Structure formats: structure tokens, C-alpha cells
Short mmCIF file of N, CA and C in Angstrom, two decimals:
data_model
loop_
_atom_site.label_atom_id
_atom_site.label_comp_id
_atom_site.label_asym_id
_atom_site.label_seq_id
_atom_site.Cartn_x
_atom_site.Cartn_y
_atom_site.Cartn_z
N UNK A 1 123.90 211.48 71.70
CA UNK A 1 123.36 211.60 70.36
C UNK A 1 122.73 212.99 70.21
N UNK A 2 123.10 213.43 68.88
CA UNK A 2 122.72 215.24 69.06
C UNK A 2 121.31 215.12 68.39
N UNK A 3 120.33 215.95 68.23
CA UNK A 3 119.13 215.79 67.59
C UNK A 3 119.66 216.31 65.93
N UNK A 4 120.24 217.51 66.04
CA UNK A 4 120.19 217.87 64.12
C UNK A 4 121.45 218.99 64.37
N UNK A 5 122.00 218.59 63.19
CA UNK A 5 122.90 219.87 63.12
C UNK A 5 122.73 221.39 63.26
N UNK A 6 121.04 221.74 63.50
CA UNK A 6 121.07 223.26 63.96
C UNK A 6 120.33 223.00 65.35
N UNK A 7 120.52 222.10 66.08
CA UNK A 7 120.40 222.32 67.45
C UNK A 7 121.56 221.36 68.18
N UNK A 8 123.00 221.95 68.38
CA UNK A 8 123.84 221.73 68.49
C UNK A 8 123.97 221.17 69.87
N UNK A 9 124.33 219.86 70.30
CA UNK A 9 124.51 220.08 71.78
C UNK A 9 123.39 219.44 72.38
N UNK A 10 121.99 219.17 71.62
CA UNK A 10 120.58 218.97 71.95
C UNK A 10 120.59 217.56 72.01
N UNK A 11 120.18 216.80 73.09
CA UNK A 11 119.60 215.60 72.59
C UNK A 11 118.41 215.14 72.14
N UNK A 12 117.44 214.52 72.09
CA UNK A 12 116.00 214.45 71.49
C UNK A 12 115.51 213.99 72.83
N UNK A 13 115.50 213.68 73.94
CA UNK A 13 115.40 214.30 75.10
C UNK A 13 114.94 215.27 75.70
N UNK A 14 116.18 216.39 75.76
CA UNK A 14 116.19 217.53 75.95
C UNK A 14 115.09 218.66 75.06
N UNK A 15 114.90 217.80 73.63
CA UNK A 15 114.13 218.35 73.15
C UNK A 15 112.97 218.10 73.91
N UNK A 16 112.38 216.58 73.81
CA UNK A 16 111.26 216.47 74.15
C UNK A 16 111.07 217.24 75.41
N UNK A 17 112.00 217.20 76.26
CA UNK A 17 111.38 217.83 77.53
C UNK A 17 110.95 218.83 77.71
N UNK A 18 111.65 220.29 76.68
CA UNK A 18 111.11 221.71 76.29
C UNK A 18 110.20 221.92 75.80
N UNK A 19 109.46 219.98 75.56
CA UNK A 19 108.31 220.70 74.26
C UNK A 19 107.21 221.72 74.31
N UNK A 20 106.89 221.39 76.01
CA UNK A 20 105.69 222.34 76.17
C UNK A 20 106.52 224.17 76.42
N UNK A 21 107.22 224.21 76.36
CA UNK A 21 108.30 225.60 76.46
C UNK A 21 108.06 225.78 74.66
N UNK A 22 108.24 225.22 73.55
CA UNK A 22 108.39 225.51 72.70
C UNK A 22 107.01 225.92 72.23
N UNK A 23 106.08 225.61 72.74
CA UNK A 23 104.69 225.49 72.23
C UNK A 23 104.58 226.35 72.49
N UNK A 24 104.70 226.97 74.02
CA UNK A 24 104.40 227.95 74.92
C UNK A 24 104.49 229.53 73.99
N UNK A 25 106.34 229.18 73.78
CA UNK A 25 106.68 230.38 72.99
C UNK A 25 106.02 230.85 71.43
N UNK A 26 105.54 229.40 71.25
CA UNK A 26 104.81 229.94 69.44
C UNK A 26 103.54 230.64 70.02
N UNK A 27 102.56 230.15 71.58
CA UNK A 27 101.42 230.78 71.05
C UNK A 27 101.34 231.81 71.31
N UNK A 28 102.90 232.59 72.68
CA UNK A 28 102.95 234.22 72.64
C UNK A 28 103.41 234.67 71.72
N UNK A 29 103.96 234.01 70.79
CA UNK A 29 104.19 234.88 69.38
C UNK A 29 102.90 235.05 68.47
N UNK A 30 102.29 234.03 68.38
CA UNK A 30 100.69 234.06 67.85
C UNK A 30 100.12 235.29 68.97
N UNK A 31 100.11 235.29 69.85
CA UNK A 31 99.10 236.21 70.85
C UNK A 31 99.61 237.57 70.10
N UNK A 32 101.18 237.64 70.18
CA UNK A 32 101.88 239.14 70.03
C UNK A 32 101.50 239.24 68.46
N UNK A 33 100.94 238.79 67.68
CA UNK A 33 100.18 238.84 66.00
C UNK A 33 101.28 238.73 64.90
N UNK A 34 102.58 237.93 65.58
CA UNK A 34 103.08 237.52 64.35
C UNK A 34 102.92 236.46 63.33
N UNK A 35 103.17 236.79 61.95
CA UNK A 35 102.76 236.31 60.80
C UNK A 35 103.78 235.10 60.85
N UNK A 36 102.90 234.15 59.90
CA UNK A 36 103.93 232.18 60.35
C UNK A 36 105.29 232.87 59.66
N UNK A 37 105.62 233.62 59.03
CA UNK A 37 106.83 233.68 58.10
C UNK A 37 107.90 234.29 59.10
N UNK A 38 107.65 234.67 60.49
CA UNK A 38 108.05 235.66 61.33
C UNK A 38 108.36 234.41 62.56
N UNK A 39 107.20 233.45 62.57
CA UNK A 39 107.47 232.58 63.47
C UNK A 39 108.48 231.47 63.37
N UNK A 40 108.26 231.27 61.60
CA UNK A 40 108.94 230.23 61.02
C UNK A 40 110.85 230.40 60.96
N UNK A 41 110.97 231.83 61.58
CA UNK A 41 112.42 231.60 61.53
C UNK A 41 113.13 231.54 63.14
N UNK A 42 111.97 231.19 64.12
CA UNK A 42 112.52 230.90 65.24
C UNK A 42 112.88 230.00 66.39
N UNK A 43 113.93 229.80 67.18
CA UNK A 43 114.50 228.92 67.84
C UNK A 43 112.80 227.64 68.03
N UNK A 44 111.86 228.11 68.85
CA UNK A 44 111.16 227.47 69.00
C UNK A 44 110.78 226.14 67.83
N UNK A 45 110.11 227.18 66.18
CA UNK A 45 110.00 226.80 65.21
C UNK A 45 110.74 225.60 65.43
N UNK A 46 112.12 225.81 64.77
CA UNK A 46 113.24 224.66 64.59
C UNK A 46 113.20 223.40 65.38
N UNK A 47 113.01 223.97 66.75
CA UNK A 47 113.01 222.59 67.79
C UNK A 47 111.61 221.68 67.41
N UNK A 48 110.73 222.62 67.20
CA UNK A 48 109.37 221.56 67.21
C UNK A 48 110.06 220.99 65.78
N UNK A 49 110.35 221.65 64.64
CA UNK A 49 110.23 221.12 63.61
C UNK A 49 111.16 219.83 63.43
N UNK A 50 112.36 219.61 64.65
CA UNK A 50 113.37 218.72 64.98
C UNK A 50 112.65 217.75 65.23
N UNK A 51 111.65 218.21 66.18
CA UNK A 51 111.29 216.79 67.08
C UNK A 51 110.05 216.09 65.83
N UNK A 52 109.15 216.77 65.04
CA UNK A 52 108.38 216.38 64.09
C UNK A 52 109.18 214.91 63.44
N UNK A 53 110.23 216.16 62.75
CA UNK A 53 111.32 215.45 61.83
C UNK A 53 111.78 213.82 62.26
N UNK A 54 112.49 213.69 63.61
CA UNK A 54 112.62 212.44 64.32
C UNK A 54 111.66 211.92 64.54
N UNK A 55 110.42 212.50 65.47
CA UNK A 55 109.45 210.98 66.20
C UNK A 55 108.24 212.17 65.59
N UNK A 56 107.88 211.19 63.75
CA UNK A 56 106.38 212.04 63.75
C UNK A 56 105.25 211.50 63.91
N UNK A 57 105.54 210.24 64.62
CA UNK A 57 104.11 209.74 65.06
C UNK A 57 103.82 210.08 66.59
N UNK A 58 104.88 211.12 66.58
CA UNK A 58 104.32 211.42 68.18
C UNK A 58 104.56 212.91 68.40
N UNK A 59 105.08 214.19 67.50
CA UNK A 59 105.05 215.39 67.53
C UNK A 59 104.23 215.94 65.75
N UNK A 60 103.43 216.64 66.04
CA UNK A 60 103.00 217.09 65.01
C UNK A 60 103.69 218.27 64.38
N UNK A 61 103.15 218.73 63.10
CA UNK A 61 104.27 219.63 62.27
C UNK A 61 104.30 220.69 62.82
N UNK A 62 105.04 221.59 63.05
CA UNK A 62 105.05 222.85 63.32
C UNK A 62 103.69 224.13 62.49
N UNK A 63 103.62 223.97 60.95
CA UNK A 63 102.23 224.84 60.58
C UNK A 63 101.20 224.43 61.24
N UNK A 64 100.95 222.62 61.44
CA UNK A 64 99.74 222.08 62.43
C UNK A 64 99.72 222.78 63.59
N UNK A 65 100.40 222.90 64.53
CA UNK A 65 100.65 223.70 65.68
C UNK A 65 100.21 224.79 65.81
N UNK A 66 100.66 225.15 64.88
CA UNK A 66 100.81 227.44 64.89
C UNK A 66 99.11 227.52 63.72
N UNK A 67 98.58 226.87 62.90
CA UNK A 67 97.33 226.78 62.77
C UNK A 67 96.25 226.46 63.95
N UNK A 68 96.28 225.29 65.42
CA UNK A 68 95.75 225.34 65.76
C UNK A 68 96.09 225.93 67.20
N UNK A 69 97.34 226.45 67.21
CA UNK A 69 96.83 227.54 68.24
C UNK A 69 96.81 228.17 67.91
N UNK A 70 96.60 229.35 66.67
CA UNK A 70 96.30 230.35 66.17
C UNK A 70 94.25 230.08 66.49
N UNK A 71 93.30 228.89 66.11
CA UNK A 71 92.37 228.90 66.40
C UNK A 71 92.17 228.47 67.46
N UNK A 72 92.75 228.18 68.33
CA UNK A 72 92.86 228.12 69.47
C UNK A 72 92.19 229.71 70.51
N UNK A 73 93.80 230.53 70.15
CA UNK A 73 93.28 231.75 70.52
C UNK A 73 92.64 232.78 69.95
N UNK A 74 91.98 232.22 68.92
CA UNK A 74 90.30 233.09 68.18
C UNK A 74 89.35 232.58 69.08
N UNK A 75 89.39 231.59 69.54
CA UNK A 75 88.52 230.99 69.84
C UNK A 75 88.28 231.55 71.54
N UNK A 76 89.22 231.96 72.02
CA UNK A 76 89.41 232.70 73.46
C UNK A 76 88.83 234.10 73.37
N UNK A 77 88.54 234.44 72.12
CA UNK A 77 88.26 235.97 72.32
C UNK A 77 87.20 236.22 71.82
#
């Protein structure tokens, strides 16, 4: 079973299992000071926003995310 037609090949699985990889990659894009409109068009983005999409009582939205690790890492410095 594939997760969505733009993650080809993916199962929801495979997703879940990258999740902390996907997180990983939004908050070095947050660290490196890109703007959500910059984040919002990337591989990571999509996957979290896959897994939201399927199981959202158990992955939160992607802006939820990239809002709180954005205060996340204010909060480090």
C-alpha cells in the first residue's frame, strides 16, 4: 500500500519510521533561517504532511511542527 501519490513507492511505514529523520531535517532548515514558504516546498514537508494527512491523531501538522521547533530553537539561544 503506497502512502500518496507524491511519495511514490512509500509505505506509511516507511514513513513512520523516517519520522524522526523528517523532523530532524525541518529543524536544520529552521536552524539554517529558512522562511516556512522555503520549508513548505520540501521532501521532508510532504512526508510529515503525508503522515498528518493519514494517522492525525497520532502525527501533528507540519506548521505545528516548524512553529514549535522554530520556539524550540529560540528558546536554545
Amino acid at each position: 500500500m503506497t502512502a500518496s501519490p507524491t511519495a511514490p513507492g512509500l509505505t506509511i511505514g516507511e514513513l513512520e519510521a523516517n519520522y524522526s529523520l523528517y523532523c530532524k531535517a525541518m529543524r536544520l532548515l529552521i536552524r539554517e533561517g529558512k522562511s516556512i514558504a522555503k520549508v513548505r516546498r520540501t521532501v521532508c514537508w510532504q512526508r510529515l504532511e503525508i503522515l498528518h494527512n493519514c494517522l492525525p491523531s497520532q502525527y501533528r501538522e507540519p506548521d505545528y511542527l516548524f512553529a514549535l521547533l522554530q520556539r524550540e530553537l529560540k528558546a536554545q539561544l
